GROMACS .gro file of C-alpha atoms in nm:
model
  267
    1MET     CA    1  -0.166  -2.272  -1.986
    2THR     CA    2   0.079  -1.983  -1.938
    3LEU     CA    3  -0.065  -1.635  -1.998
    4ALA     CA    4   0.122  -1.408  -2.236
    5HIS     CA    5   0.236  -1.109  -2.037
    6GLY     CA    6   0.440  -0.824  -2.180
    7PRO     CA    7   0.819  -0.789  -2.193
    8LEU     CA    8   1.025  -0.795  -1.874
    9LEU     CA    9   1.142  -0.473  -1.715
   10ASP     CA   10   1.490  -0.353  -1.811
   11GLU     CA   11   1.770  -0.366  -1.558
   12ARG     CA   12   1.777   0.009  -1.507
   13THR     CA   13   1.410   0.011  -1.408
   14VAL     CA   14   1.458  -0.288  -1.180
   15THR     CA   15   1.747  -0.116  -1.000
   16ALA     CA   16   1.546   0.203  -0.956
   17TYR     CA   17   1.244   0.010  -0.825
   18LEU     CA   18   1.453  -0.177  -0.567
   19ARG     CA   19   1.610   0.153  -0.463
   20ARG     CA   20   1.263   0.304  -0.427
   21ILE     CA   21   1.161   0.045  -0.166
   22GLY     CA   22   1.504   0.022  -0.004
   23ALA     CA   23   1.568  -0.337  -0.105
   24ARG     CA   24   1.868  -0.519  -0.252
   25ARG     CA   25   1.829  -0.759  -0.543
   26PRO     CA   26   1.764  -1.105  -0.395
   27ASP     CA   27   1.989  -1.398  -0.481
   28GLY     CA   28   1.690  -1.608  -0.583
   29PRO     CA   29   1.308  -1.634  -0.571
   30THR     CA   30   1.285  -1.761  -0.214
   31SER     CA   31   1.018  -1.712   0.051
   32ALA     CA   32   1.254  -1.501   0.263
   33ALA     CA   33   1.326  -1.273  -0.035
   34LEU     CA   34   0.956  -1.236  -0.108
   35ARG     CA   35   0.883  -1.152   0.254
   36ASP     CA   36   1.153  -0.883   0.256
   37LEU     CA   37   1.038  -0.726  -0.070
   38HIS     CA   38   0.673  -0.731   0.036
   39GLU     CA   39   0.740  -0.573   0.375
   40ARG     CA   40   0.961  -0.299   0.233
   41HIS     CA   41   0.701  -0.218  -0.033
   42VAL     CA   42   0.412  -0.198   0.212
   43MET     CA   43   0.610   0.014   0.459
   44THR     CA   44   0.752   0.250   0.196
   45VAL     CA   45   0.493   0.306  -0.075
   46PRO     CA   46   0.160   0.455   0.042
   47PHE     CA   47  -0.181   0.343  -0.066
   48GLU     CA   48  -0.329   0.664  -0.209
   49ASN     CA   49  -0.570   0.794  -0.472
   50VAL     CA   50  -0.467   1.160  -0.499
   51ASP     CA   51  -0.427   1.159  -0.878
   52PHE     CA   52  -0.789   1.053  -0.922
   53HIS     CA   53  -0.886   1.392  -0.772
   54LEU     CA   54  -0.621   1.586  -0.962
   55GLY     CA   55  -0.736   1.439  -1.293
   56GLU     CA   56  -0.384   1.321  -1.372
   57PRO     CA   57  -0.333   1.043  -1.631
   58MET     CA   58  -0.261   0.707  -1.467
   59GLY     CA   59  -0.165   0.362  -1.584
   60ILE     CA   60  -0.160   0.015  -1.435
   61GLY     CA   61   0.102  -0.258  -1.432
   62ALA     CA   62   0.428  -0.146  -1.596
   63ALA     CA   63   0.257   0.183  -1.694
   64ALA     CA   64   0.244   0.275  -1.325
   65LEU     CA   65   0.620   0.256  -1.273
   66GLY     CA   66   0.682   0.617  -1.378
   67LYS     CA   67   0.455   0.735  -1.100
   68ILE     CA   68   0.562   0.493  -0.827
   69VAL     CA   69   0.934   0.480  -0.900
   70GLY     CA   70   1.007   0.797  -1.097
   71ARG     CA   71   0.781   1.034  -0.902
   72ARG     CA   72   0.808   0.836  -0.575
   73ARG     CA   73   0.433   0.828  -0.534
   74GLY     CA   74   0.193   0.560  -0.410
   75GLY     CA   75  -0.120   0.432  -0.580
   76THR     CA   76  -0.418   0.199  -0.565
   77CYS     CA   77  -0.428  -0.177  -0.600
   78TYR     CA   78  -0.410  -0.190  -0.980
   79GLU     CA   79  -0.109   0.040  -0.976
   80LEU     CA   80   0.081  -0.105  -0.679
   81ASN     CA   81   0.016  -0.475  -0.730
   82GLY     CA   82   0.043  -0.438  -1.106
   83ALA     CA   83   0.385  -0.277  -1.074
   84PHE     CA   84   0.499  -0.526  -0.804
   85PHE     CA   85   0.399  -0.806  -1.039
   86GLU     CA   86   0.638  -0.671  -1.300
   87LEU     CA   87   0.919  -0.652  -1.046
   88LEU     CA   88   0.866  -1.002  -0.906
   89ARG     CA   89   0.856  -1.177  -1.240
   90VAL     CA   90   1.181  -1.020  -1.357
   91LEU     CA   91   1.339  -1.137  -1.027
   92GLY     CA   92   1.254  -1.495  -1.111
   93PHE     CA   93   0.933  -1.548  -0.912
   94GLN     CA   94   0.640  -1.734  -1.064
   95VAL     CA   95   0.359  -1.482  -1.027
   96GLU     CA   96  -0.012  -1.487  -1.109
   97VAL     CA   97  -0.241  -1.185  -1.121
   98LEU     CA   98  -0.572  -1.248  -0.944
   99ALA     CA   99  -0.898  -1.056  -0.962
  100GLY     CA  100  -1.109  -0.992  -0.653
  101ARG     CA  101  -1.417  -0.824  -0.510
  102VAL     CA  102  -1.368  -0.600  -0.207
  103ALA     CA  103  -1.618  -0.642   0.078
  104ASP     CA  104  -1.777  -0.322   0.210
  105ASP     CA  105  -1.963  -0.401   0.536
  106GLY     CA  106  -1.994  -0.760   0.416
  107ALA     CA  107  -2.133  -0.681   0.071
  108LEU     CA  108  -1.910  -0.772  -0.221
  109GLY     CA  109  -1.821  -0.496  -0.466
  110PRO     CA  110  -1.773  -0.510  -0.843
  111VAL     CA  111  -1.614  -0.804  -1.019
  112ILE     CA  112  -1.245  -0.738  -1.094
  113GLY     CA  113  -1.266  -0.458  -0.841
  114HIS     CA  114  -0.939  -0.559  -0.676
  115MET     CA  115  -0.607  -0.693  -0.795
  116ALA     CA  116  -0.385  -0.920  -0.587
  117LEU     CA  117  -0.102  -1.163  -0.665
  118ARG     CA  118  -0.032  -1.530  -0.599
  119VAL     CA  119   0.335  -1.602  -0.590
  120HIS     CA  120   0.522  -1.934  -0.601
  121THR     CA  121   0.869  -1.948  -0.444
  122ALA     CA  122   1.147  -2.196  -0.498
  123ASP     CA  123   1.147  -2.324  -0.138
  124SER     CA  124   0.782  -2.338  -0.037
  125PRO     CA  125   0.527  -2.614  -0.114
  126ASP     CA  126   0.248  -2.356  -0.083
  127PRO     CA  127   0.214  -2.037  -0.287
  128TRP     CA  128   0.173  -1.700  -0.120
  129LEU     CA  129  -0.098  -1.432  -0.130
  130VAL     CA  130   0.088  -1.109  -0.204
  131ASP     CA  131  -0.093  -0.776  -0.176
  132VAL     CA  132   0.096  -0.446  -0.147
  133GLY     CA  133  -0.208  -0.249  -0.267
  134TYR     CA  134  -0.468  -0.288   0.004
  135GLY     CA  135  -0.511  -0.038   0.286
  136ARG     CA  136  -0.606  -0.301   0.546
  137GLY     CA  137  -0.371  -0.571   0.422
  138ALA     CA  138  -0.093  -0.775   0.579
  139ARG     CA  139   0.265  -0.656   0.614
  140HIS     CA  140   0.397  -0.993   0.505
  141PRO     CA  141   0.288  -1.241   0.236
  142LEU     CA  142   0.022  -1.486   0.358
  143ARG     CA  143   0.057  -1.856   0.294
  144TRP     CA  144  -0.203  -1.974   0.042
  145ALA     CA  145  -0.346  -2.231   0.280
  146PRO     CA  146  -0.721  -2.187   0.339
  147GLY     CA  147  -0.826  -2.261   0.696
  148LEU     CA  148  -0.487  -2.171   0.847
  149PRO     CA  149  -0.494  -1.873   1.087
  150GLN     CA  150  -0.194  -1.647   1.030
  151ARG     CA  151  -0.061  -1.378   1.260
  152ASP     CA  152   0.086  -1.062   1.112
  153PRO     CA  153   0.191  -0.724   1.257
  154HIS     CA  154  -0.123  -0.582   1.092
  155GLY     CA  155  -0.367  -0.833   1.244
  156ALA     CA  156  -0.492  -1.190   1.238
  157PHE     CA  157  -0.557  -1.315   0.882
  158GLU     CA  158  -0.705  -1.629   0.735
  159LEU     CA  159  -0.786  -1.752   0.388
  160ALA     CA  160  -1.113  -1.942   0.358
  161ARG     CA  161  -1.279  -2.145   0.084
  162ALA     CA  162  -1.563  -1.963  -0.090
  163PRO     CA  163  -1.828  -2.071  -0.347
  164TYR     CA  164  -1.728  -2.162  -0.706
  165GLY     CA  165  -1.364  -2.220  -0.611
  166ASP     CA  166  -1.305  -1.862  -0.495
  167VAL     CA  167  -1.099  -1.779  -0.182
  168ASP     CA  168  -1.191  -1.523   0.086
  169LEU     CA  169  -0.945  -1.317   0.287
  170LEU     CA  170  -1.051  -1.258   0.643
  171ARG     CA  171  -0.894  -1.009   0.885
  172GLU     CA  172  -0.990  -1.043   1.250
  173GLY     CA  173  -1.269  -1.268   1.130
  174ARG     CA  174  -1.416  -1.011   0.892
  175LEU     CA  175  -1.431  -1.056   0.518
  176GLN     CA  176  -1.189  -0.823   0.337
  177TYR     CA  177  -1.221  -0.945  -0.021
  178ARG     CA  178  -1.295  -1.250  -0.233
  179LEU     CA  179  -1.045  -1.369  -0.496
  180GLU     CA  180  -1.094  -1.576  -0.808
  181ASP     CA  181  -0.868  -1.880  -0.832
  182ARG     CA  182  -0.793  -1.831  -1.204
  183PRO     CA  183  -0.502  -1.614  -1.318
  184ARG     CA  184  -0.560  -1.296  -1.518
  185LEU     CA  185  -0.371  -1.058  -1.742
  186VAL     CA  186  -0.313  -0.702  -1.620
  187ALA     CA  187  -0.495  -0.592  -1.933
  188ASP     CA  188  -0.813  -0.761  -1.804
  189PHE     CA  189  -0.843  -0.480  -1.551
  190GLU     CA  190  -0.837  -0.192  -1.802
  191ALA     CA  191  -1.219  -0.156  -1.838
  192MET     CA  192  -1.266  -0.148  -1.461
  193TRP     CA  193  -0.977   0.098  -1.435
  194TRP     CA  194  -1.170   0.332  -1.666
  195TRP     CA  195  -1.480   0.290  -1.445
  196TYR     CA  196  -1.279   0.377  -1.135
  197GLN     CA  197  -1.155   0.699  -1.298
  198HIS     CA  198  -1.488   0.815  -1.446
  199SER     CA  199  -1.793   0.672  -1.274
  200PRO     CA  200  -1.967   0.887  -1.010
  201GLU     CA  201  -2.004   0.564  -0.813
  202SER     CA  202  -1.627   0.506  -0.804
  203PRO     CA  203  -1.501   0.491  -0.444
  204HIS     CA  204  -1.176   0.650  -0.560
  205LEU     CA  205  -1.365   0.959  -0.673
  206ARG     CA  206  -1.598   0.974  -0.373
  207HIS     CA  207  -1.319   0.946  -0.117
  208LEU     CA  208  -0.973   1.101  -0.097
  209TYR     CA  209  -0.712   0.917   0.108
  210CYS     CA  210  -0.345   0.850   0.160
  211THR     CA  211  -0.241   0.585   0.414
  212ILE     CA  212   0.071   0.399   0.522
  213PRO     CA  213   0.146   0.162   0.814
  214THR     CA  214   0.371   0.250   1.105
  215PRO     CA  215   0.649   0.017   1.231
  216ASP     CA  216   0.456  -0.072   1.550
  217GLY     CA  217   0.160  -0.204   1.354
  218GLY     CA  218  -0.035   0.123   1.359
  219ARG     CA  219  -0.130   0.340   1.063
  220VAL     CA  220  -0.123   0.699   0.947
  221THR     CA  221  -0.416   0.804   0.726
  222LEU     CA  222  -0.500   1.136   0.563
  223SER     CA  223  -0.865   1.135   0.456
  224GLY     CA  224  -0.940   1.463   0.284
  225THR     CA  225  -0.799   1.708   0.534
  226THR     CA  226  -0.836   1.483   0.841
  227LEU     CA  227  -0.515   1.320   0.964
  228THR     CA  228  -0.559   1.011   1.183
  229VAL     CA  229  -0.259   0.853   1.354
  230ARG     CA  230  -0.289   0.514   1.520
  231GLU     CA  231   0.035   0.408   1.688
  232ASP     CA  232   0.167   0.289   2.023
  233GLY     CA  233  -0.184   0.182   2.120
  234GLY     CA  234  -0.326   0.533   2.086
  235ARG     CA  235  -0.525   0.731   1.830
  236SER     CA  236  -0.519   1.099   1.742
  237THR     CA  237  -0.716   1.300   1.485
  238THR     CA  238  -0.631   1.643   1.347
  239VAL     CA  239  -0.807   1.853   1.084
  240ILE     CA  240  -0.554   2.037   0.868
  241GLU     CA  241  -0.692   2.361   0.726
  242ASP     CA  242  -0.373   2.532   0.606
  243GLU     CA  243  -0.268   2.434   0.253
  244ASP     CA  244   0.104   2.462   0.323
  245GLU     CA  245   0.063   2.242   0.629
  246LEU     CA  246  -0.131   1.993   0.419
  247ARG     CA  247   0.144   1.972   0.163
  248GLU     CA  248   0.396   1.929   0.441
  249THR     CA  249   0.189   1.648   0.588
  250TYR     CA  250   0.184   1.465   0.255
  251ARG     CA  251   0.561   1.509   0.230
  252THR     CA  252   0.667   1.419   0.584
  253ARG     CA  253   0.413   1.150   0.666
  254PHE     CA  254   0.392   0.974   0.328
  255GLY     CA  255   0.689   1.092   0.121
  256VAL     CA  256   0.445   1.243  -0.135
  257GLU     CA  257   0.543   1.571  -0.295
  258LEU     CA  258   0.248   1.770  -0.431
  259SER     CA  259   0.256   2.104  -0.609
  260ASP     CA  260  -0.122   2.107  -0.648
  261LEU     CA  261  -0.363   1.988  -0.385
  262PRO     CA  262  -0.665   1.777  -0.479
  263PRO     CA  263  -0.987   1.984  -0.496
  264VAL     CA  264  -1.154   1.774  -0.228
  265ALA     CA  265  -0.868   1.857   0.007
  266ARG     CA  266  -0.954   2.227  -0.014
  267ARG     CA  267  -1.313   2.185   0.108
   0.00000   0.00000   0.00000
């Protein structure tokens, strides 16, 4: 059964989205095209939750495009993967939205706590796990082939069979999240999206972060006012106390322009 998703993006929005991630429109829905789009998205659009702390209105799926494309911001998994889903399907890819549970020190979090995508391409017998909205995720799509170790610039990944038909994603042998095998609508995530924005238990309200990978496989992360840079095999940490310097860090490190700083960042 095919799920009834909303209307496709208009051509103007598609052109702007591709420009946002520095990609050209692919000739067809191939594995190479998916790999290029995925890598450019991951390396260009940060994984960040600043607007949760600013109290700004946010949407998921197509409703996140104004933020990601128009304001050139990043977002969380519902925003980034939801928006990428809209782009991929208008480009001719067969895409499924999947719900998952993120693992925190081995314990699985809330049901429908994570959104990822499964994408079928015209030239591959296997579908692909696509996730541009996970801070510890792969740079490239991962082949949907449980039991197959896969090397990526961001680590060693493997999909594994889990109970009740679910699939686990492992990174360096550690569980990252568990995915359902059934497809979902973006609208299925709306109730959990409200919880993330309002519950005192929400990790997006308890932690402030902005993170993006570096070309060498490292990562730059701003957690509150602490900047951590992992690149070229080294690691440095700096606490940024000046507000102007903090705004400049958001701008130069992540391409995020902020007129107001999140309250947590001022502590």
